[in-house]
PDB file of C-alpha atoms in Angstrom:
ATOM      1  CA  MET W   1       0.194   0.014   0.041  1.00 50.00           C
ATOM      2  CA  ALA W   2       1.527   3.171  -1.268  1.00 55.00           C
ATOM      3  CA  PHE W   3       2.426   6.062   1.825  1.00 66.00           C
ATOM      4  CA  THR W   4       0.442   9.470   0.968  1.00 76.00           C
ATOM      5  CA  PHE W   5       1.361  12.639   3.199  1.00 82.00           C
ATOM      6  CA  PRO W   6      -1.685  13.474   5.579  1.00 85.00           C
ATOM      7  CA  ASP W   7      -3.575  16.117   4.385  1.00 88.00           C
ATOM      8  CA  GLY W   8      -2.712  19.890   5.047  1.00 93.00           C
ATOM      9  CA  LEU W   9       0.911  18.595   6.573  1.00 96.00           C
ATOM     10  CA  ALA W  10       3.810  21.040   6.256  1.00 96.00           C
ATOM     11  CA  PRO W  11       6.466  20.242   3.940  1.00 95.00           C
ATOM     12  CA  GLU W  12       9.110  20.763   6.811  1.00 96.00           C
ATOM     13  CA  LEU W  13       7.156  17.635   8.489  1.00 97.00           C
ATOM     14  CA  TYR W  14       7.605  15.245   5.420  1.00 96.00           C
ATOM     15  CA  PRO W  15      10.228  13.326   7.448  1.00 96.00           C
ATOM     16  CA  LEU W  16       7.992  12.728  10.689  1.00 97.00           C
ATOM     17  CA  ALA W  17       4.954  12.074   8.207  1.00 97.00           C
ATOM     18  CA  TRP W  18       5.174   8.557   9.223  1.00 96.00           C
ATOM     19  CA  LEU W  19       4.410   8.931  12.881  1.00 97.00           C
ATOM     20  CA  VAL W  20       1.153  11.328  12.049  1.00 97.00           C
ATOM     21  CA  GLY W  21      -2.017   9.304  13.544  1.00 96.00           C
ATOM     22  CA  GLY W  22      -3.091   7.240  16.389  1.00 97.00           C
ATOM     23  CA  TRP W  23      -1.389   4.403  18.051  1.00 98.00           C
ATOM     24  CA  ARG W  24      -2.187   1.712  20.874  1.00 98.00           C
ATOM     25  CA  GLY W  25      -0.788  -1.196  22.035  1.00 98.00           C
ATOM     26  CA  TYR W  26       1.108  -2.582  25.163  1.00 98.00           C
ATOM     27  CA  GLY W  27       4.097  -1.803  26.910  1.00 97.00           C
ATOM     28  CA  VAL W  28       6.443  -2.255  30.151  1.00 96.00           C
ATOM     29  CA  LEU W  29       7.087   0.141  33.246  1.00 95.00           C
ATOM     30  CA  THR W  30       9.975  -0.546  35.612  1.00 94.00           C
ATOM     31  CA  TYR W  31      12.585   1.607  37.600  1.00 92.00           C
ATOM     32  CA  GLY W  32      14.096  -0.333  40.252  1.00 86.00           C
ATOM     33  CA  GLU W  33      12.422  -0.771  43.450  1.00 84.00           C
ATOM     34  CA  THR W  34      10.368   2.551  42.904  1.00 87.00           C
ATOM     35  CA  VAL W  35       8.516   1.296  39.814  1.00 90.00           C
ATOM     36  CA  PRO W  36       7.820  -2.648  39.864  1.00 89.00           C
ATOM     37  CA  GLU W  37       7.807  -4.196  36.512  1.00 93.00           C
ATOM     38  CA  GLN W  38       4.480  -4.458  35.175  1.00 94.00           C
ATOM     39  CA  ALA W  39       2.570  -4.365  31.798  1.00 95.00           C
ATOM     40  CA  VAL W  40       0.571  -1.291  30.707  1.00 96.00           C
ATOM     41  CA  TYR W  41      -1.676  -0.027  28.162  1.00 98.00           C
ATOM     42  CA  GLN W  42      -0.600   2.922  25.887  1.00 98.00           C
ATOM     43  CA  GLU W  43      -1.908   5.300  23.741  1.00 98.00           C
ATOM     44  CA  MET W  44      -0.194   7.835  21.370  1.00 98.00           C
ATOM     45  CA  VAL W  45      -1.747  10.322  19.043  1.00 97.00           C
ATOM     46  CA  PHE W  46       0.552  12.593  16.803  1.00 98.00           C
ATOM     47  CA  ASP W  47      -1.205  15.374  14.699  1.00 97.00           C
ATOM     48  CA  HIS W  48      -0.759  18.706  13.291  1.00 97.00           C
ATOM     49  CA  ASP W  49      -2.868  22.114  12.561  1.00 96.00           C
ATOM     50  CA  GLY W  50      -0.758  22.852   9.451  1.00 96.00           C
ATOM     51  CA  GLY W  51       2.039  24.415  11.236  1.00 97.00           C
ATOM     52  CA  PRO W  52       5.847  23.164  11.131  1.00 97.00           C
ATOM     53  CA  TYR W  53       5.647  21.043  14.012  1.00 98.00           C
ATOM     54  CA  LEU W  54       3.581  17.921  15.557  1.00 98.00           C
ATOM     55  CA  ARG W  55       1.739  17.784  18.481  1.00 98.00           C
ATOM     56  CA  GLN W  56       2.222  14.404  20.401  1.00 98.00           C
ATOM     57  CA  ARG W  57      -0.019  13.159  23.492  1.00 98.00           C
ATOM     58  CA  THR W  58       0.762  10.178  25.220  1.00 98.00           C
ATOM     59  CA  THR W  59      -1.417   8.476  27.846  1.00 98.00           C
ATOM     60  CA  ILE W  60      -0.267   5.472  29.982  1.00 97.00           C
ATOM     61  CA  TRP W  61      -2.867   3.158  31.684  1.00 97.00           C
ATOM     62  CA  THR W  62      -2.076   0.580  34.466  1.00 96.00           C
ATOM     63  CA  VAL W  63      -4.127  -2.765  33.644  1.00 95.00           C
ATOM     64  CA  ASP W  64      -6.641  -4.560  35.730  1.00 95.00           C
ATOM     65  CA  ALA W  65      -5.209  -7.906  35.879  1.00 91.00           C
ATOM     66  CA  THR W  66      -8.702  -9.673  36.718  1.00 92.00           C
ATOM     67  CA  ARG W  67     -10.135  -8.358  33.352  1.00 94.00           C
ATOM     68  CA  SER W  68      -7.073  -8.781  31.151  1.00 94.00           C
ATOM     69  CA  GLN W  69      -5.777 -11.974  29.006  1.00 94.00           C
ATOM     70  CA  ASP W  70      -2.289 -13.318  29.017  1.00 91.00           C
ATOM     71  CA  LEU W  71       0.283 -11.139  27.176  1.00 88.00           C
ATOM     72  CA  ASP W  72       2.775 -12.319  24.650  1.00 88.00           C
ATOM     73  CA  PHE W  73       5.416  -9.513  24.568  1.00 87.00           C
ATOM     74  CA  GLU W  74       6.349 -10.700  20.745  1.00 89.00           C
ATOM     75  CA  MET W  75       2.518  -9.916  19.803  1.00 93.00           C
ATOM     76  CA  PRO W  76       1.562  -6.901  17.450  1.00 96.00           C
ATOM     77  CA  GLY W  77       0.861  -3.645  19.182  1.00 96.00           C
ATOM     78  CA  LEU W  78      -2.877  -3.704  18.739  1.00 97.00           C
ATOM     79  CA  GLU W  79      -3.344  -7.765  19.236  1.00 96.00           C
ATOM     80  CA  GLY W  80      -1.348  -7.262  22.484  1.00 96.00           C
ATOM     81  CA  GLY W  81      -3.408  -3.854  23.487  1.00 96.00           C
ATOM     82  CA  ASP W  82      -6.544  -5.601  23.047  1.00 96.00           C
ATOM     83  CA  ARG W  83      -5.575  -8.376  25.508  1.00 96.00           C
ATOM     84  CA  LEU W  84      -5.373  -5.918  28.493  1.00 96.00           C
ATOM     85  CA  ALA W  85      -8.244  -4.116  30.264  1.00 96.00           C
ATOM     86  CA  PRO W  86      -6.989  -0.588  31.179  1.00 96.00           C
ATOM     87  CA  ALA W  87      -7.542   0.356  34.769  1.00 96.00           C
ATOM     88  CA  GLN W  88      -6.369   3.671  35.655  1.00 95.00           C
ATOM     89  CA  VAL W  89      -4.431   6.925  34.129  1.00 96.00           C
ATOM     90  CA  TRP W  90      -0.684   6.383  35.232  1.00 95.00           C
ATOM     91  CA  SER W  91       0.442   9.309  33.234  1.00 96.00           C
ATOM     92  CA  THR W  92      -0.049  11.536  30.456  1.00 97.00           C
ATOM     93  CA  GLU W  93       2.050  14.093  28.474  1.00 98.00           C
ATOM     94  CA  THR W  94       1.941  16.560  25.639  1.00 98.00           C
ATOM     95  CA  ALA W  95       4.807  17.247  23.244  1.00 98.00           C
ATOM     96  CA  TYR W  96       5.470  19.261  20.435  1.00 98.00           C
ATOM     97  CA  TRP W  97       8.307  17.947  17.623  1.00 98.00           C
ATOM     98  CA  ARG W  98      10.074  20.517  15.694  1.00 98.00           C
ATOM     99  CA  PRO W  99      12.520  20.181  12.694  1.00 98.00           C
ATOM    100  CA  VAL W 100      15.331  22.703  12.741  1.00 98.00           C
ATOM    101  CA  ALA W 101      17.673  21.295  10.302  1.00 96.00           C
ATOM    102  CA  GLN W 102      18.546  18.878   7.604  1.00 93.00           C
ATOM    103  CA  GLU W 103      21.787  17.189   7.041  1.00 91.00           C
ATOM    104  CA  GLU W 104      23.367  14.655   4.678  1.00 85.00           C
ATOM    105  CA  PRO W 105      23.728  11.318   5.989  1.00 77.00           C
ATOM    106  CA  ASP W 106      27.149   9.717   6.828  1.00 75.00           C
ATOM    107  CA  PRO W 107      29.004   8.880   3.610  1.00 77.00           C
ATOM    108  CA  ASP W 108      30.792   5.979   5.207  1.00 74.00           C
ATOM    109  CA  ASP W 109      27.065   4.697   5.846  1.00 70.00           C
ATOM    110  CA  ALA W 110      26.153   2.525   2.717  1.00 61.00           C
ATOM    111  CA  ASP W 111      23.102   1.425   4.379  1.00 65.00           C
ATOM    112  CA  THR W 112      21.021   4.642   3.998  1.00 71.00           C
ATOM    113  CA  ARG W 113      21.184   7.798   1.806  1.00 81.00           C
ATOM    114  CA  THR W 114      18.190   9.181   4.005  1.00 90.00           C
ATOM    115  CA  PRO W 115      19.182  12.851   5.186  1.00 93.00           C
ATOM    116  CA  VAL W 116      19.114  13.465   8.957  1.00 95.00           C
ATOM    117  CA  THR W 117      16.379  15.899  10.376  1.00 97.00           C
ATOM    118  CA  ARG W 118      17.664  17.741  13.537  1.00 98.00           C
ATOM    119  CA  LEU W 119      14.606  17.999  16.171  1.00 98.00           C
ATOM    120  CA  GLU W 120      13.932  20.049  18.679  1.00 98.00           C
ATOM    121  CA  LEU W 121      11.017  19.529  21.137  1.00 98.00           C
ATOM    122  CA  VAL W 122       9.022  20.636  24.393  1.00 98.00           C
ATOM    123  CA  SER W 123       7.029  18.442  26.528  1.00 98.00           C
ATOM    124  CA  ALA W 124       5.232  19.055  29.754  1.00 98.00           C
ATOM    125  CA  ASP W 125       3.058  16.579  31.981  1.00 97.00           C
ATOM    126  CA  PRO W 126       0.500  17.539  34.727  1.00 97.00           C
ATOM    127  CA  ALA W 127       2.618  16.118  37.282  1.00 95.00           C
ATOM    128  CA  GLY W 128       4.914  19.231  37.285  1.00 97.00           C
ATOM    129  CA  HIS W 129       7.680  18.623  34.722  1.00 97.00           C
ATOM    130  CA  VAL W 130       8.496  20.359  31.563  1.00 98.00           C
ATOM    131  CA  ALA W 131      11.199  19.420  29.374  1.00 98.00           C
ATOM    132  CA  VAL W 132      13.272  20.481  26.358  1.00 98.00           C
ATOM    133  CA  TRP W 133      14.877  18.101  24.111  1.00 98.00           C
ATOM    134  CA  GLU W 134      17.044  17.864  21.038  1.00 98.00           C
ATOM    135  CA  GLY W 135      18.003  14.692  18.597  1.00 98.00           C
ATOM    136  CA  TRP W 136      17.126  13.496  15.098  1.00 98.00           C
ATOM    137  CA  ILE W 137      14.802  11.601  12.955  1.00 98.00           C
ATOM    138  CA  GLN W 138      16.255   9.680   9.795  1.00 96.00           C
ATOM    139  CA  GLY W 139      13.585   7.456   7.855  1.00 94.00           C
ATOM    140  CA  PRO W 140      11.732   5.407  10.422  1.00 96.00           C
ATOM    141  CA  ARG W 141      14.062   6.244  13.503  1.00 97.00           C
ATOM    142  CA  ALA W 142      14.149   8.952  15.905  1.00 98.00           C
ATOM    143  CA  GLN W 143      16.131   9.268  19.017  1.00 98.00           C
ATOM    144  CA  VAL W 144      15.915  12.463  21.292  1.00 98.00           C
ATOM    145  CA  ALA W 145      17.432  13.527  24.797  1.00 98.00           C
ATOM    146  CA  SER W 146      16.328  15.910  27.286  1.00 98.00           C
ATOM    147  CA  GLN W 147      18.542  19.073  27.337  1.00 98.00           C
ATOM    148  CA  ALA W 148      16.940  20.544  30.301  1.00 98.00           C
ATOM    149  CA  VAL W 149      14.145  19.166  32.726  1.00 98.00           C
ATOM    150  CA  GLY W 150      11.951  21.718  34.950  1.00 97.00           C
ATOM    151  CA  ARG W 151       9.758  20.817  37.595  1.00 97.00           C
ATOM    152  CA  SER W 152       7.359  22.191  40.253  1.00 97.00           C
ATOM    153  CA  ARG W 153       8.402  22.432  43.971  1.00 96.00           C
ATOM    154  CA  THR W 154       6.415  19.034  44.698  1.00 96.00           C
ATOM    155  CA  ALA W 155       7.140  17.174  41.623  1.00 96.00           C
ATOM    156  CA  ALA W 156       9.154  14.201  41.631  1.00 94.00           C
ATOM    157  CA  ALA W 157      12.972  14.489  40.875  1.00 94.00           C
ATOM    158  CA  VAL W 158      13.506  13.747  37.206  1.00 96.00           C
ATOM    159  CA  THR W 159      16.876  15.187  36.103  1.00 96.00           C
ATOM    160  CA  GLN W 160      17.276  13.347  32.754  1.00 97.00           C
ATOM    161  CA  MET W 161      15.389  11.716  30.042  1.00 98.00           C
ATOM    162  CA  SER W 162      16.276  10.005  26.576  1.00 98.00           C
ATOM    163  CA  ARG W 163      13.746   8.394  24.128  1.00 98.00           C
ATOM    164  CA  MET W 164      14.207   6.106  20.934  1.00 98.00           C
ATOM    165  CA  VAL W 165      11.026   5.889  18.457  1.00 98.00           C
ATOM    166  CA  GLY W 166      11.135   3.596  15.477  1.00 98.00           C
ATOM    167  CA  LEU W 167       8.761   1.788  12.872  1.00 97.00           C
ATOM    168  CA  VAL W 168       9.236  -2.035  13.105  1.00 96.00           C
ATOM    169  CA  GLY W 169       6.943  -4.332  11.042  1.00 94.00           C
ATOM    170  CA  GLY W 170       4.302  -1.567  10.717  1.00 96.00           C
ATOM    171  CA  ASP W 171       4.364  -0.930  14.674  1.00 98.00           C
ATOM    172  CA  LEU W 172       5.808   2.072  16.456  1.00 98.00           C
ATOM    173  CA  MET W 173       8.235   0.753  19.071  1.00 98.00           C
ATOM    174  CA  TRP W 174       9.546   3.138  21.581  1.00 98.00           C
ATOM    175  CA  THR W 175      11.698   2.912  24.935  1.00 98.00           C
ATOM    176  CA  GLN W 176      12.617   5.536  27.550  1.00 98.00           C
ATOM    177  CA  ASP W 177      15.422   5.868  30.121  1.00 97.00           C
ATOM    178  CA  MET W 178      15.669   8.393  32.831  1.00 96.00           C
ATOM    179  CA  ALA W 179      17.706   9.571  35.878  1.00 96.00           C
ATOM    180  CA  ALA W 180      15.184   9.915  38.773  1.00 95.00           C
ATOM    181  CA  PHE W 181      15.032   9.741  42.739  1.00 89.00           C
ATOM    182  CA  GLY W 182      18.878  10.476  43.165  1.00 89.00           C
ATOM    183  CA  VAL W 183      20.028   7.771  40.738  1.00 91.00           C
ATOM    184  CA  GLU W 184      22.601   9.865  38.101  1.00 91.00           C
ATOM    185  CA  GLU W 185      22.636   7.345  35.532  1.00 94.00           C
ATOM    186  CA  LEU W 186      20.098   6.835  32.905  1.00 96.00           C
ATOM    187  CA  THR W 187      18.102   3.667  33.701  1.00 95.00           C
ATOM    188  CA  THR W 188      15.162   2.000  31.469  1.00 94.00           C
ATOM    189  CA  TYR W 189      12.158   3.143  32.421  1.00 96.00           C
ATOM    190  CA  ALA W 190       9.508   2.429  30.015  1.00 96.00           C
ATOM    191  CA  SER W 191       8.715   0.660  26.423  1.00 97.00           C
ATOM    192  CA  GLY W 192       6.241   0.080  24.119  1.00 97.00           C
ATOM    193  CA  ARG W 193       4.739  -1.557  21.080  1.00 98.00           C
ATOM    194  CA  LEU W 194       1.802   0.268  19.330  1.00 98.00           C
ATOM    195  CA  GLY W 195      -0.342  -0.360  16.178  1.00 98.00           C
ATOM    196  CA  ARG W 196      -1.557   2.150  14.056  1.00 96.00           C
ATOM    197  CA  VAL W 197      -5.577   2.961  14.700  1.00 95.00           C
ATOM    198  CA  ALA W 198      -7.855   4.317  11.958  1.00 84.00           C
ATOM    199  CA  GLU W 199     -10.049   6.096  14.922  1.00 76.00           C
ATOM    200  CA  PRO W 200      -7.782   7.545  17.693  1.00 69.00           C
ATOM    201  CA  ASP W 201     -10.640   8.896  19.503  1.00 69.00           C
ATOM    202  CA  ALA W 202     -12.607   5.709  19.901  1.00 69.00           C
ATOM    203  CA  PRO W 203     -12.434   4.420  23.419  1.00 65.00           C
ATOM    204  CA  PRO W 204      -9.968   1.068  23.983  1.00 67.00           C
ATOM    205  CA  SER W 205     -11.504  -2.422  23.663  1.00 65.00           C
ATOM    206  CA  ASP W 206     -12.095  -4.021  26.952  1.00 64.00           C
ATOM    207  CA  PRO W 207     -11.106  -7.934  26.728  1.00 65.00           C
ATOM    208  CA  ALA W 208     -13.490  -8.553  29.511  1.00 58.00           C
ATOM    209  CA  ALA W 209     -16.597  -6.357  28.551  1.00 58.00           C
ATOM    210  CA  PRO W 210     -18.836  -5.149  30.086  1.00 47.00           C
ATOM    211  CA  ALA W 211     -16.732  -3.210  32.244  1.00 42.00           C
ATOM    212  CA  SER W 212     -16.010   0.223  33.322  1.00 42.00           C
ATOM    213  CA  ALA W 213     -14.161   2.646  31.175  1.00 41.00           C
ATOM    214  CA  PRO W 214     -10.489   3.566  32.011  1.00 43.00           C
ATOM    215  CA  GLY W 215     -10.373   6.528  34.285  1.00 39.00           C
ATOM    216  CA  GLY W 216      -9.666   7.627  37.851  1.00 38.00           C
ATOM    217  CA  ARG W 217      -6.495   9.301  39.167  1.00 36.00           C
ATOM    218  CA  GLY W 218      -3.815   6.781  38.920  1.00 38.00           C
ATOM    219  CA  VAL W 219      -0.686   6.744  40.816  1.00 39.00           C
ATOM    220  CA  GLY W 220       2.464   8.328  39.561  1.00 48.00           C
ATOM    221  CA  LEU W 221       6.043   8.160  40.441  1.00 43.00           C
ATOM    222  CA  GLU W 222       5.517  10.434  43.291  1.00 43.00           C
ATOM    223  CA  ASP W 223       3.098   8.114  44.813  1.00 45.00           C
ATOM    224  CA  ALA W 224       4.946   5.217  44.005  1.00 41.00           C
ATOM    225  CA  ALA W 225       8.161   6.596  45.767  1.00 38.00           C
ATOM    226  CA  ALA W 226       5.987   7.733  48.843  1.00 39.00           C
ATOM    227  CA  GLN W 227       3.844   4.523  49.018  1.00 35.00           C
ATOM    228  CA  GLY W 228       5.844   1.754  47.629  1.00 36.00           C
ATOM    229  CA  VAL W 229       3.212   0.768  45.432  1.00 36.00           C
ATOM    230  CA  GLY W 230       3.319  -3.076  43.844  1.00 33.00           C
ATOM    231  CA  ALA W 231       3.134  -4.503  40.628  1.00 31.00           C
ATOM    232  CA  GLY W 232      -0.554  -5.302  40.792  1.00 32.00           C
ATOM    233  CA  SER W 233      -1.370  -1.693  42.182  1.00 31.00           C
ATOM    234  CA  ALA W 234      -2.633   1.505  40.261  1.00 30.00           C
ATOM    235  CA  GLY W 235       0.461   2.878  38.723  1.00 31.00           C
ATOM    236  CA  PRO W 236       3.957   3.296  38.544  1.00 30.00           C
ATOM    237  CA  GLU W 237       5.195   5.809  36.061  1.00 38.00           C
ATOM    238  CA  GLY W 238       6.056   9.316  35.850  1.00 42.00           C
ATOM    239  CA  GLY W 239       3.002  10.428  36.819  1.00 41.00           C
ATOM    240  CA  GLY W 240      -0.607   9.305  36.287  1.00 40.00           C
ATOM    241  CA  ARG W 241      -2.793  12.403  36.036  1.00 40.00           C
ATOM    242  CA  GLY W 242       0.669  13.074  37.855  1.00 39.00           C
ATOM    243  CA  ARG W 243       3.702  12.389  35.622  1.00 35.00           C
ATOM    244  CA  THR W 244       4.339  11.294  31.981  1.00 36.00           C
ATOM    245  CA  SER W 245       5.933   8.691  29.755  1.00 39.00           C
TER     246      SER W 245
END
């Protein structure tokens, strides 16, 4: 199937065009003893208003184990996501991606002739964090790292973050490392595998319907650190209605 650029997309965004749309699937959260390893339900939406930037909205839910089915982490994103019943919002974030320059690829790299597009991002989450990022995108791969992370007086201590995003077998794959809670080195925090959805605003499916819709406050990094939340409990990411992914 031939790829077509989204309607009204600014030419500056053509290298990012494959991101545009809605994505849903599953992933994993973990951060040492602060965030016990657990499966999560995820959603990302990339959209634009005709300007030379993309808006990214990311939401991560904890899952209700009693209403979820067994998950094979080799499953395609949509298939795996359909096996999970979202419970509470763990985190949500809004970010803006802006291409700022384009460079020719490394002449010694015989595998690609695709130019490298330099990126600047800004992000914010309701847990009290804002960040400025820099990085690049080349074909179906992108990598960014925080250049500055600001937080409100009561927000969890997060000092550095990095993310990788790629298109693999038609699925959006992503990972995030971060330094937080006094840990100085970047440490694995989140990952996900998401499939493209035709209607991003449609509610998530529930493998054990009928059931209540996802919602609730969720538990974020701040709460996890303070309460020692366990793996089956409501949330450990960077913030459920509190921090972000």
